[in-house]
Structures are given as C-alpha cells and as structure tokens.
Coordinates of C-alpha atoms and ligand atoms in Angstrom, one line a residue:
X1 CA 0.0 0.1 0.0
X2 CA 1.4 3.4 -0.9
X3 CA 1.1 5.7 2.1
X4 CA 2.0 9.5 1.9
X5 CA 4.2 9.4 4.8
X6 CA 3.4 11.9 7.7
X7 CA 5.6 13.2 10.6
X8 CA 3.7 11.5 13.2
X9 CA 3.6 8.0 11.8
X10 CA 6.7 6.6 13.8
X11 CA 5.9 8.3 17.0
X12 CA 4.9 6.8 20.4
X13 CA 2.3 8.9 22.4
X14 CA 1.5 9.3 26.2
X15 CA -1.6 10.6 27.8
X16 CA -1.3 12.8 30.6
X17 CA -4.4 13.3 32.9
X18 CA -3.1 16.6 34.4
X19 CA -5.0 16.6 37.5
X20 CA -3.3 13.5 38.8
X21 CA -0.1 13.8 37.6
X22 CA 2.2 15.7 39.5
X23 CA 1.2 18.7 41.7
X24 CA 4.0 21.4 42.5
X25 CA 2.0 23.8 44.8
X26 CA 0.5 21.6 47.2
X27 CA -3.1 21.8 46.3
X28 CA -3.6 18.5 45.9
X29 CA -4.0 19.1 42.1
X30 CA -1.9 18.1 39.3
X31 CA -0.5 21.4 37.3
X32 CA 1.5 22.8 34.3
X33 CA 4.8 23.0 36.5
X34 CA 4.2 19.6 37.2
X35 CA 4.0 18.4 33.7
X36 CA 7.1 20.5 32.8
X37 CA 9.2 19.0 35.7
X38 CA 8.5 15.4 34.4
X39 CA 9.4 16.1 30.4
X40 CA 12.7 14.5 30.9
X41 CA 11.0 11.5 32.4
X42 CA 8.8 11.4 29.3
X43 CA 11.8 11.7 27.0
X44 CA 13.7 9.1 28.7
X45 CA 11.0 6.7 28.3
X46 CA 10.9 7.2 24.6
X47 CA 7.8 9.6 24.2
X48 CA 7.4 11.9 21.4
X49 CA 3.7 12.9 21.3
X50 CA 2.1 13.8 24.7
X51 CA -1.7 14.6 24.9
X52 CA -2.9 16.2 28.0
X53 CA -6.4 15.8 29.2
X54 CA -8.2 19.2 29.2
X55 CA -6.5 22.3 31.0
X56 CA -9.2 24.7 29.8
X57 CA -11.0 26.9 32.5
X58 CA -13.9 24.8 33.7
X59 CA -16.0 24.0 36.5
X60 CA -14.9 20.6 36.7
X61 CA -18.2 18.7 36.6
X62 CA -16.9 16.3 34.3
X63 CA -13.3 16.9 35.2
X64 CA -12.6 19.4 32.6
X65 CA -14.5 18.1 29.9
X66 CA -17.0 21.0 30.7
X67 CA -15.5 23.9 29.4
X68 CA -16.0 27.3 30.4
X69 CA -13.5 29.2 28.5
X70 CA -11.6 27.8 25.4
X71 CA -8.9 30.5 25.5
X72 CA -8.2 30.1 29.2
X73 CA -6.1 27.8 31.1
X74 CA -7.8 26.9 34.4
X75 CA -6.4 28.3 37.2
X76 CA -5.9 25.2 39.3
X77 CA -3.3 24.3 36.2
X78 CA -1.3 27.4 36.1
X79 CA -1.2 30.4 33.8
X80 CA -0.8 30.7 30.3
X81 CA 2.6 31.7 30.5
X82 CA 3.3 28.3 32.0
X83 CA 1.5 26.7 29.2
X84 CA 3.7 28.6 26.7
X85 CA 6.6 27.3 28.9
X86 CA 5.4 23.9 28.4
X87 CA 5.3 24.2 24.9
X88 CA 8.8 25.4 24.6
X89 CA 10.1 23.0 26.8
X90 CA 8.6 20.1 25.0
X91 CA 9.9 21.7 21.6
X92 CA 13.4 21.7 23.2
X93 CA 13.1 18.0 23.8
X94 CA 11.7 17.3 20.1
X95 CA 8.5 16.5 21.6
X96 CA 4.9 17.5 20.4
X97 CA 2.1 18.7 22.5
X98 CA -1.4 17.6 21.8
X99 CA -4.5 19.2 23.8
X100 CA -7.8 17.8 24.1
X101 CA -10.6 19.4 21.8
X102 CA -14.0 19.2 23.4
X103 CA -16.4 20.7 21.0
X104 CA -19.6 18.5 21.3
X105 CA -20.4 20.7 23.9
X106 CA -19.2 23.0 26.4
X107 CA -20.0 23.9 29.8
X108 CA -23.1 25.7 31.1
X109 CA -21.0 28.3 32.5
X110 CA -19.6 29.1 29.3
X111 CA -20.7 32.7 28.4
X112 CA -22.6 31.4 25.3
X113 CA -24.7 29.2 27.3
X114 CA -25.2 31.7 29.9
X115 CA -26.5 34.1 27.3
X116 CA -28.7 31.4 25.9
X117 CA -30.4 31.0 28.8
X118 CA -31.1 34.5 29.4
X119 CA -32.8 34.5 25.8
X120 CA -33.3 31.3 24.7
X121 CA -35.1 32.7 21.2
X122 CA -32.2 34.9 20.6
X123 CA -28.8 34.7 19.0
X124 CA -27.2 32.5 21.7
X125 CA -30.4 30.4 21.8
X126 CA -29.0 29.1 18.6
X127 CA -25.6 27.9 19.7
X128 CA -27.5 25.3 21.6
X129 CA -30.4 22.8 21.0
X130 CA -33.5 24.6 22.7
X131 CA -37.0 22.7 21.8
X132 CA -40.4 22.8 23.0
X133 CA -41.7 19.9 24.8
X134 CA -44.1 17.1 23.8
X135 CA -47.4 16.7 25.5
X136 CA -46.0 18.0 28.7
X137 CA -43.1 15.8 28.1
X138 CA -39.4 16.3 27.2
X139 CA -39.0 16.4 23.3
X140 CA -38.0 13.0 23.2
X141 CA -36.7 9.7 25.4
X142 CA -33.3 9.7 25.0
X143 CA -31.0 8.8 27.9
X144 CA -27.8 10.8 28.3
X145 CA -24.4 8.9 28.7
X146 CA -24.1 10.0 32.3
X147 CA -27.9 8.7 32.9
X148 CA -31.3 10.6 32.9
X149 CA -33.1 12.4 30.2
X150 CA -30.9 14.3 27.7
X151 CA -33.4 17.1 27.9
X152 CA -33.2 19.5 30.6
X153 CA -35.9 22.0 31.3
X154 CA -34.9 25.7 31.1
X155 CA -35.7 27.6 34.1
X156 CA -38.5 30.3 34.0
X157 CA -39.6 29.2 30.4
X158 CA -42.7 27.1 30.0
X159 CA -42.1 23.6 28.3
X160 CA -38.9 24.4 27.2
X161 CA -35.9 22.4 27.2
X162 CA -32.1 22.2 26.2
X163 CA -30.1 19.2 24.8
X164 CA -27.0 17.6 26.3
X165 CA -25.8 14.1 25.5
X166 CA -23.9 14.0 28.7
X167 CA -24.3 15.9 32.0
X168 CA -26.8 18.4 32.6
X169 CA -24.1 20.9 32.8
X170 CA -22.7 20.0 29.4
X171 CA -25.0 21.5 26.9
X172 CA -24.4 20.1 23.2
X173 CA -23.2 23.1 20.8
X174 CA -25.4 23.5 17.5
X175 CA -23.2 22.2 14.9
X176 CA -25.7 23.6 12.1
X177 CA -25.2 27.0 13.3
X178 CA -22.3 28.3 11.0
X179 CA -21.5 31.1 13.7
X180 CA -20.8 28.2 15.9
X181 CA -18.5 26.6 13.5
X182 CA -16.7 30.1 13.0
X183 CA -16.3 30.5 16.7
X184 CA -14.9 27.0 16.8
X185 CA -12.6 27.1 13.8
X186 CA -11.0 30.4 15.1
X187 CA -10.5 28.9 18.3
X188 CA -8.7 25.9 17.0
X189 CA -6.5 27.9 14.9
X190 CA -5.5 30.2 17.7
X191 CA -4.3 27.1 19.7
X192 CA -2.3 25.8 16.1
X193 CA -0.8 29.2 15.7
X194 CA 0.8 28.7 19.3
X195 CA 2.4 25.7 18.3
X196 CA 0.6 22.8 19.2
X197 CA 0.8 19.7 17.3
X198 CA -3.0 18.8 17.2
X199 CA -5.6 17.5 19.2
X200 CA -7.3 14.5 20.7
X201 CA -10.8 15.2 19.5
X202 CA -13.3 14.3 22.4
X203 CA -16.8 12.5 21.9
X204 CA -16.8 13.7 18.2
X205 CA -19.2 11.5 16.7
X206 CA -22.0 13.1 18.9
X207 CA -22.2 16.4 16.6
X208 CA -24.5 15.2 13.8
X209 CA -28.0 14.9 15.4
X210 CA -31.5 14.1 13.9
X211 CA -33.1 17.3 14.0
X212 CA -36.4 15.7 14.7
X213 CA -35.0 14.5 17.9
X214 CA -37.3 11.2 17.6
X215 CA -38.2 8.9 20.7
X216 CA -36.9 5.2 20.4
X217 CA -38.3 1.7 22.0
X218 CA -37.1 2.3 25.5
X219 CA -34.5 0.0 26.5
X220 CA -34.3 0.4 30.5
X221 CA -36.6 0.5 33.4
X222 CA -36.6 4.3 33.2
X223 CA -38.4 4.3 29.9
X224 CA -35.7 5.7 28.2
X225 CA -33.4 4.9 25.2
X226 CA -29.7 5.5 24.9
X227 CA -28.9 8.6 23.1
X228 CA -26.6 6.2 21.2
X229 CA -29.7 5.1 19.4
X230 CA -29.9 8.4 17.7
X231 CA -26.2 8.6 17.3
X232 CA -26.1 5.7 15.0
X233 CA -29.2 6.5 13.1
X234 CA -27.9 9.8 11.6
X235 CA -25.6 10.2 8.6
X236 CA -23.6 13.1 7.4
X237 CA -21.1 13.6 10.1
X238 CA -18.4 13.1 7.8
X239 CA -19.5 16.5 5.9
X240 CA -19.0 18.3 9.1
X241 CA -15.7 16.5 9.8
X242 CA -14.3 17.7 6.6
X243 CA -15.1 21.0 6.9
X244 CA -13.4 21.1 10.2
X245 CA -10.3 19.6 9.0
X246 CA -10.3 22.0 5.9
X247 CA -10.7 25.0 8.0
X248 CA -8.4 24.0 10.7
X249 CA -5.9 21.1 10.9
X250 CA -5.1 20.7 7.2
X251 CA -3.7 24.3 7.4
X252 CA -1.2 23.4 10.0
X253 CA -0.6 19.8 9.2
X254 CA -1.5 19.0 12.4
X255 CA -1.9 15.5 14.3
X256 CA -5.6 14.5 15.2
X257 CA -7.0 11.7 16.9
X258 CA -10.5 11.1 17.1
X259 CA -12.5 9.4 19.8
X260 CA -14.7 7.7 17.9
X261 CA -17.3 5.1 19.1
X262 CA -20.3 3.9 16.8
X263 CA -18.5 4.5 13.7
X264 CA -20.0 2.5 10.7
X265 CA -17.2 -0.1 9.6
X266 CA -17.5 0.7 6.1
X267 CA -16.3 4.5 7.0
X268 CA -13.3 3.6 8.0
X269 CA -11.6 4.9 5.0
X270 CA -13.3 8.1 5.6
X271 CA -12.0 8.5 9.0
X272 CA -8.6 7.6 8.9
X273 CA -8.0 6.6 5.1
X274 CA -5.3 9.0 3.1
X275 CA -7.8 12.1 3.0
X276 CA -9.5 10.9 6.5
X277 CA -11.3 13.0 8.9
X278 CA -8.7 12.6 11.3
X279 CA -4.9 11.5 11.2
X280 CA -5.9 8.4 13.4
X281 CA -8.6 7.2 15.9
X282 CA -8.6 4.8 18.9
X283 CA -9.0 1.7 18.5
X284 CA -11.6 0.8 21.3
X285 CA -12.9 -2.5 19.8
X286 CA -11.1 -4.4 22.5
X287 CA -12.5 -2.4 25.3
X288 CA -15.9 -2.5 24.2
X289 CA -15.8 -6.2 24.8
X290 CA -16.7 -5.8 28.1
X291 CA -19.8 -3.8 27.5
X292 CA -23.0 -5.6 28.6
X293 CA -26.7 -4.9 28.0
X294 CA -26.4 -1.6 29.8
X295 CA -24.7 -0.6 33.3
X296 CA -21.5 -1.5 34.6
X297 CA -23.0 -4.2 37.0
X298 CA -24.3 -6.0 33.5
X299 CA -20.7 -5.7 32.2
X300 CA -18.7 -8.9 31.1
X301 CA -15.3 -10.4 31.4
X302 CA -13.6 -10.6 28.4
X303 CA -12.7 -14.2 27.1
X304 CA -8.9 -14.4 25.7
X305 CA -10.2 -15.9 22.5
X306 CA -12.8 -12.8 21.5
X307 CA -9.8 -10.4 22.8
X308 CA -7.6 -12.0 20.3
X309 CA -9.8 -12.1 17.6
X310 CA -10.7 -8.6 17.8
X311 CA -7.4 -7.3 18.2
X312 CA -6.6 -9.2 14.8
X313 CA -9.7 -8.0 13.1
X314 CA -8.9 -4.5 13.9
X315 CA -5.6 -4.6 12.6
X316 CA -6.4 -6.4 9.7
X317 CA -9.1 -4.0 8.6
X318 CA -7.0 -1.1 8.7
X319 CA -4.1 -2.4 7.0
X320 CA -4.7 -1.0 3.7
X321 CA -6.5 2.1 4.8
X322 CA -4.4 4.0 7.7
X323 CA -3.2 3.6 11.1
X324 CA -5.4 3.1 14.1
X325 CA -3.9 4.2 17.6
X326 CA -3.6 1.5 20.0
X327 CA -4.5 1.6 23.6
X328 CA -4.7 -0.3 26.8
X329 CA -6.3 2.1 28.9
X330 CA -7.0 5.7 29.5
X331 CA -9.1 8.1 31.6
X332 CA -12.3 6.6 30.9
X333 CA -11.5 3.0 31.2
X334 CA -10.3 0.7 34.2
X335 CA -6.7 -0.3 34.1
X336 CA -6.1 -2.6 31.2
X337 CA -4.2 -5.3 33.3
X338 CA -7.4 -6.1 35.1
X339 CA -9.5 -6.5 32.0
X340 CA -7.6 -8.0 29.4
X341 CA -5.2 -10.4 31.4
X342 CA -6.6 -13.6 32.6
X343 CA -6.4 -13.5 36.6
X344 CA -3.2 -15.7 36.9
X345 CA -1.3 -13.3 34.8
X346 CA -2.3 -9.9 36.7
X347 CA 1.1 -9.5 37.8
X348 CA 4.3 -7.8 36.3
X349 CA 5.0 -10.5 34.0
X350 CA 1.7 -10.4 32.8
X351 CA 1.6 -6.3 32.5
X352 CA 4.9 -6.6 30.4
X353 CA 3.4 -9.1 28.0
X354 CA 0.2 -7.1 27.4
X355 CA 2.2 -4.0 26.8
X356 CA 4.5 -5.6 24.3
X357 CA 1.4 -7.2 22.5
X358 CA -0.1 -3.8 22.0
X359 CA 2.9 -1.6 21.5
X360 CA 4.0 -3.6 18.5
X361 CA 0.9 -3.7 16.4
X362 CA 0.6 -1.6 13.5
X363 CA -0.6 1.8 14.4
X364 CA 0.1 4.7 16.8
X365 CA 0.9 3.4 20.7
X366 CA -0.5 5.6 22.9
X367 CA 0.4 4.9 26.8
X368 CA -1.5 6.2 29.5
X369 CA 0.1 7.7 32.7
X370 CA 1.2 4.8 35.1
X371 CA 0.4 2.3 32.4
X372 CA 4.4 2.0 32.4
X373 CA 4.8 1.3 36.0
X374 CA 1.9 -1.2 36.2
X375 CA -0.4 1.0 38.3
X376 CA -3.9 -1.0 39.0
X377 CA -7.6 -0.7 39.5
X378 CA -8.0 1.2 43.1
X379 CA -10.2 -0.3 45.7
X380 CA -12.5 2.2 47.5
X381 CA -13.9 1.6 50.5
X382 CA -17.2 3.6 49.8
X383 CA -18.8 5.1 46.8
X384 CA -18.0 8.3 48.8
X385 CA -14.4 7.8 47.7
X386 CA -15.4 8.3 44.2
X387 CA -15.6 11.5 42.6
X388 CA -16.4 10.6 38.9
X389 CA -19.9 11.7 37.7
X390 CA -20.1 8.9 35.9
X391 CA -19.3 6.3 38.8
X392 CA -22.0 7.9 40.9
X393 CA -24.6 7.4 38.4
X394 CA -23.7 3.8 37.7
X395 CA -23.6 3.0 41.4
X396 CA -26.9 4.3 41.3
X397 CA -28.0 2.4 38.5
X398 CA -26.7 -0.7 40.0
X399 CA -28.7 0.0 43.3
X400 CA -32.0 0.6 41.5
X401 CA -31.5 -2.5 39.6
X402 CA -31.5 -4.3 43.0
X403 CA -27.7 -4.9 43.7
X404 CA -26.4 -4.7 47.3
X405 CA -24.3 -1.9 48.2
X406 CA -21.2 -4.0 48.0
X407 CA -22.2 -5.7 44.7
X408 CA -22.8 -1.9 43.3
X409 CA -19.1 -1.1 44.7
X410 CA -17.9 -4.1 43.0
X411 CA -19.1 -3.0 39.5
X412 CA -17.4 0.4 40.0
X413 CA -14.3 -1.5 41.2
X414 CA -13.9 -3.1 38.1
X415 CA -15.3 -0.4 35.6
X416 CA -14.9 2.9 37.4
X417 CA -13.0 6.0 35.2
X418 CA -11.6 6.8 38.6
X419 CA -9.4 3.4 38.4
X420 CA -7.3 5.4 36.2
X421 CA -7.7 8.8 37.7
X422 CA -5.8 8.3 41.0
X423 CA -2.5 10.2 41.5
X424 CA 0.4 9.2 39.5
X425 CA 2.9 7.0 42.0
X426 CA 6.0 8.6 41.8
X427 CA 7.8 7.4 44.9
X428 CA 7.3 5.9 48.3
X429 CA 6.8 8.8 50.4
X430 CA 3.3 10.3 51.4
X431 CA 0.9 10.4 48.8
X432 CA 3.2 8.5 46.4
X433 CA 5.3 11.9 45.7
X434 CA 2.2 13.3 44.0
X435 CA 1.4 15.9 46.0
X436 CA 2.5 17.6 49.4
X437 CA -1.1 18.5 50.4
X438 CA -4.1 16.4 50.0
X439 CA -4.8 14.8 47.0
X440 CA -7.8 15.4 45.2
X441 CA -8.5 11.7 44.9
X442 CA -7.2 8.9 46.7
X443 CA -4.1 7.5 46.2
X444 CA -3.8 4.1 45.5
X445 CA -2.5 2.0 48.7
X446 CA -0.2 -0.1 46.7
X447 CA 2.1 3.2 45.8
X448 CA 4.7 1.7 48.4
X449 CA 5.4 -1.0 45.9
X450 CA 4.4 0.3 42.8
X451 CA 6.3 3.5 42.0
X452 CA 8.5 5.1 39.4
X453 CA 11.4 5.7 41.9
X454 CA 11.4 2.1 42.9
X455 CA 11.4 0.9 39.5
X456 CA 13.9 3.3 38.2
X457 CA 16.4 1.1 40.5
X458 CA 15.3 -2.2 39.3
X459 CA 16.7 -3.3 36.1
X460 CA 13.8 -5.7 35.4
X461 CA 11.2 -3.4 36.2
X462 CA 8.3 -2.9 34.1
X463 CA 9.3 0.6 33.6
X464 CA 12.7 -0.5 32.4
X465 CA 10.8 -2.8 30.4
X466 CA 8.8 -0.3 28.7
X467 CA 11.7 1.7 28.1
X468 CA 13.4 -1.2 26.1
X469 CA 10.1 -2.2 24.3
X470 CA 9.6 1.7 23.1
X471 CA 13.5 1.8 22.1
X472 CA 12.9 -1.4 20.1
X473 CA 10.0 -0.1 18.2
X474 CA 12.0 3.1 17.6
X475 CA 15.3 1.4 16.9
X476 CA 17.2 2.2 13.6
X477 CA 17.0 -1.4 12.7
X478 CA 13.3 -1.9 13.3
X479 CA 11.6 1.6 13.1
X480 CA 10.4 1.1 9.4
X481 CA 9.2 -2.5 10.3
X482 CA 7.0 -1.6 13.0
X483 CA 5.7 1.6 11.4
X484 CA 4.9 0.7 7.8
X485 CA 5.7 -3.3 8.1
X486 CA 2.8 -5.6 7.4
X487 CA 0.8 -7.5 10.0
X488 CA -0.4 -10.9 10.2
X489 CA -2.0 -13.1 12.5
X490 CA 0.2 -16.5 13.2
X491 CA -0.3 -19.7 15.4
X492 CA -4.3 -19.1 15.5
X493 CA -4.7 -22.5 16.0
X494 CA -2.8 -22.4 19.7
X495 CA -5.8 -21.9 21.7
X496 CA -3.9 -19.5 24.4
X497 CA -1.3 -18.0 22.2
X498 CA -1.3 -14.5 20.9
X499 CA 1.0 -14.2 18.1
X500 CA 1.4 -12.1 15.3
X501 CA 4.1 -11.2 12.7
X502 CA 5.3 -8.0 11.3
X503 CA 7.3 -7.8 8.3
X504 CA 8.8 -5.5 5.7
X505 CA 10.6 -6.8 2.6
X506 CA 13.0 -9.5 3.9
X507 CA 12.7 -8.4 7.5
X508 CA 10.5 -10.3 10.1
X509 CA 9.6 -9.9 13.4
X510 CA 7.3 -12.4 15.5
X511 CA 5.7 -11.4 18.8
X512 CA 4.3 -14.3 20.5
X513 CA 2.4 -14.3 24.0
X514 CA 1.5 -17.1 26.2
X515 CA -1.9 -16.1 28.0
X516 CA -2.1 -19.5 29.2
X517 CA -1.8 -20.8 32.7
X518 CA 0.5 -23.6 31.8
X519 CA 3.9 -23.4 29.8
X520 CA 3.3 -23.6 26.2
X521 CA 5.5 -25.5 23.8
X522 CA 5.3 -24.5 20.0
X523 CA 7.0 -25.6 16.8
X524 CA 7.5 -23.4 13.9
X525 CA 10.4 -23.3 11.4
X526 CA 10.9 -19.7 12.1
X527 CA 12.4 -20.5 15.6
X528 CA 15.2 -22.3 13.9
X529 CA 17.9 -19.6 14.0
X530 CA 16.4 -16.8 15.3
X531 CA 17.3 -13.8 17.4
X532 CA 15.6 -12.4 20.5
X533 CA 14.7 -8.9 20.7
X534 CA 12.9 -8.9 23.6
X535 CA 11.3 -11.0 26.5
X536 CA 10.2 -10.8 30.0
X537 CA 11.7 -14.1 31.3
X538 CA 14.4 -16.5 29.6
X539 CA 14.1 -17.5 26.0
X540 CA 14.0 -21.3 25.9
X541 CA 14.3 -22.3 22.3
X542 CA 16.0 -25.7 21.2
X543 CA 16.0 -26.6 17.3
X544 CA 12.4 -25.2 16.3
X545 CA 10.9 -25.9 19.1
X546 CA 9.9 -22.6 21.5
X547 CA 8.9 -22.6 25.3
X548 CA 7.1 -20.3 27.1
X549 CA 6.4 -19.9 30.7
X550 CA 2.7 -18.4 31.3
X551 CA 2.7 -14.7 30.5
X552 CA 6.0 -15.1 29.0
X553 CA 6.1 -12.9 25.5
X554 CA 9.3 -13.0 23.6
X555 CA 9.7 -10.9 20.3
X556 CA 12.0 -13.0 17.6
X557 CA 13.4 -11.9 14.4
X558 CA 15.1 -13.8 11.6
Ligands
GLC1 C1 -15.0 12.0 26.4 C2 -14.1 11.8 27.5 C3 -14.8 11.7 28.7 C4 -15.8 12.7 29.1 C5 -16.9 12.9 27.6 C6 -17.6 14.2 27.6 O1 -15.9 10.5 26.3 O2 -12.9 10.9 27.3 O3 -13.7 11.7 30.0 O4 -16.6 12.5 30.0 O5 -15.9 12.6 26.5 O6 -17.1 15.0 27.2
CA2 CA1 -1.5 22.0 42.0

C-alpha cells in the first residue's frame, strides 16, 4: 500500500491526566509546572507526543470536559505563560504537545450558554439545541451517557428544554449554526498558531443530530432509550468533519486522533484513510468487549479468544487504509491489566506481556500515565471515595436494579473511570510523591510497592521494560518495520497464544505471547536460527521448539 508519509507515523504517544500527574504547589491537584518537571522523565521513556486531557477553564463537573472558556487555562493548572513554557520546553526536547478538543458540548457556565439561558429565542439560543416539549413531556426519550434524560428544562420558561448528550452541565453545541462553527474554527486555529501539534478530539461522533429528535423504544426501566440510538441512526457527520479539517488542522499539518465510538465499519477509510477526517482514531474494539446490555454491573469479563480475534480484526481491517491508535487504557477506562489479562497473569510479567503485544501492533501506540509502572485499579471503601460523575450514576443504577451496596461497589471497582484517575505514583513518600498536600482523589494504597522511583532502581522493572520496548520499536533497525510493516496473525490454532508477525521486505519479526496458565511448547521453522529482541523471561528455544512460561512474551526476528 502506498502511504504518504506523515511526521507522526513513527511516534510513540503518552496521555497525561493533568489533575493526577504531578502537583507542585501543594493544592492536591496536578499542574502545568508538574508536567514541565516530568518532561525529561517522558523523554527518557521514549515518548514523542504528549496528549494532555483538558486544562481549559472549567467548573470541573466532568473533570474539565466541561469547558467554560476555550481561550483560558484553568487557574488550578497554572497560567497561559506556564502553558507557553511547556510548549517551549517540549519543543526543546523534540516532543509534541497535543491538547484535548471538546467541541461537541461546552460547560453550562460558558458565556454562550449563560447568554442563551437569558434569551433562548435570541442569537445565543441558536448556539445550542432548545426545543419545546411534547405533550407536557421532554421532546424525546433519549437517555444521556451519564444517565437521566438528554433534555433539561429551562428555568423560567414553560415547556422549554435544552439538549445534553452528557451531563446536564454540558449543553451540546449546535453544529448546524455557521456562527458556532466559525467560533470553533477560530479558537482551534488560535491554539495551533501557538505551536500545538494537534488535538485529541473528544466525543466527536455526537455532533451529528437527528434534528427531529425522535423517540425510540425504551431499553431500560427508566423508559428511556440510549442516545447512542440517535447517534447511530444519522448520517452526514463526515461532511462536518471534512469542513472542520479543511478550515483548521489541514492548514497546519496538525496531528488529530478521534475519540470515535459507533462508527460504521464501512466508514473506516473516510475517517482515517489518506484523506480521512482524522490522522488516526483510537481502536476501542477490545475495550468494548466488556460492554454488557446496559450498566457496568451487567458488564462482562473478556474471554481471551474474543480479545485476540478482535485485536486481529481491527488490525486487518485497517491494514490497507491507515493507522489506528492502540491503547490498553485511558482516563475513561479501568486499568487494562485487570481487563485484558487472565487472573493468573495479572502481575508484572503479564503487564509486560500485554504492553508488548499492544505496542508492537501496527498503528500509533498511546500509553496512559501509570501504565508504564503497572498501576492497577484502586479499591475504594465506599462510594464517597469516588469523584467521577459517571461512577456515581452507575453506582445508583446498580442499586436501582436491586444489587446490594457491596455488589454495586464491586461493579465500580471493576469499571470506574476513577481507577485510572488516581494520582500518579512517583515514589514511596506520603501520597506517592504526587503532592505535599491532600490529593483530590485517593492514592492507590499499593504505591509503596508500585512507583517510579523504585522501578528506576530495578533493572527488570515494568518501567525499564517499557523503555526497552519503546526503544526497540524506534530502533534504527526496526523502526520502519514496526511503522509501515505488514501485520498478520500467526499460530491461530494455539488456543491460548496471541501471536503475530510484522514484516517489511526481507525483515520479519514475530511477537508471541502465552496467555495460558500452563507452559506452552510451540514448534515452528521460524524458531530455528532466530534472534530474540525482547522477552520478559528467559528464552527457551531448542531447534525449532519454543517453550513459553505462563505470561511470557518473546519478540523474535530472523
Ligand atoms: C469523552 C471523554 C470523557 C468525557 C466525555 C464527555 O468520552 O473522554 O472523559 O466524560 O467525552 O466530554
Ligand atoms: Ca497544583
């Protein structure tokens, strides 16, 4: 496949959740100074692109994904001068900063919405979706992502509502209004002018509405139907996204990664092909395997077979089209080790295996903060210890469905977004070296044994393993192969082995991981006189027989 080379193709990215990364002024919340102070750490890990979750001014109802001023840094993170300093310091180290772009909705505290509330039938009312009720009921029966109706009554007006796909405090912006688009494009270009490398684009598939706002057959006891039903039933988002790209990103050769769920498979090329809406988008297909029929408490454990099949399928589908962004976890997901590894492999060795399997796939690897040291889900003693708006609503949902408090808490332990949001564990001093004050969210009690400082000292730590893994991916010898090389599954007849081959010209690399509980012995001509590039254990090859311990991964070449 002929691909036009792009500056970002061979890069490794890292997501920072700024509120939990590093606090430098003792207020218990991470800040820009904290990020600047850790740039060398990230450089040393091999990171090129840093995506920072929202740092714009926000009331933090949804942790900054509710923006009240797109042109300002929230004071809890620091100042615009500090942000500029971050850009300069990153550039010095040949690193690229990518910000979150939250433009499906803004905060109800945004000036636009405040003006709209005062005069819903005036100019700013057109910035949002205000609708009349139907027969004394909200305009339709869709359920917001965080629970409850997508329609919120407007105070002081009879029978008038506004639409929000997420929280009540996150009104959706009207993408049918050219004025809104102009405001957004101007804002995006303003940031790109500053020297941003690009954006991670939040919740973007939701911008296309069915302007009739129909009702759907209820799918829950609340009589509502998930707003996903509407998102999946509409066409035309592509035109909006092309227009967005043409007026902003394209002019700067910016890197964009879309947060896209519910895309139609046949649209893959339109999204990430040569002239796609985005540079790349996250592959969430494996994460979605846990989705139950509604509510975290009905979520499923992922079977290895499904995991392997899904990963391979995504890889194969995108092979001749473009690049996906591969993740194990992010700020909306539980820690990946608890989700994708069988219980017996939920340990250091397993985490190294999972990291290897994910990072050497075709596509852009994104690490999430703490993944490189093996941070895990955090046990909470009660629902009060959670902060996340979505977790609270999922907890309630579980109780309403008749689960006990203990069971509801267990569902949160498995799937809460706060699992990934607990403070980064830097060392074994109090609060894991994250803050000298009181952390905004509980620190995972395992910080005394899982932290950066400790792993710096251990040669075989997860952190040092990730360093080797990234170095291998970016090595002179294999960079081309891992970036542009072919992908194909191998050893599929082995029921507990995940193995694939990457190849380019004469060069060939095989990644083989044992997800099984027992040692595995595999025969293949490839093993004959091969060379091991990386493993999390000792290599055992005799003639053409390879023996893998449980949770062992090997990366071989010939
Ligand atoms: C995205 C974000 C998530 C946020 C939501 C609403 O899914 O990743 O954290 O809650 O959008 O902005
Ligand atoms: Ca701080």
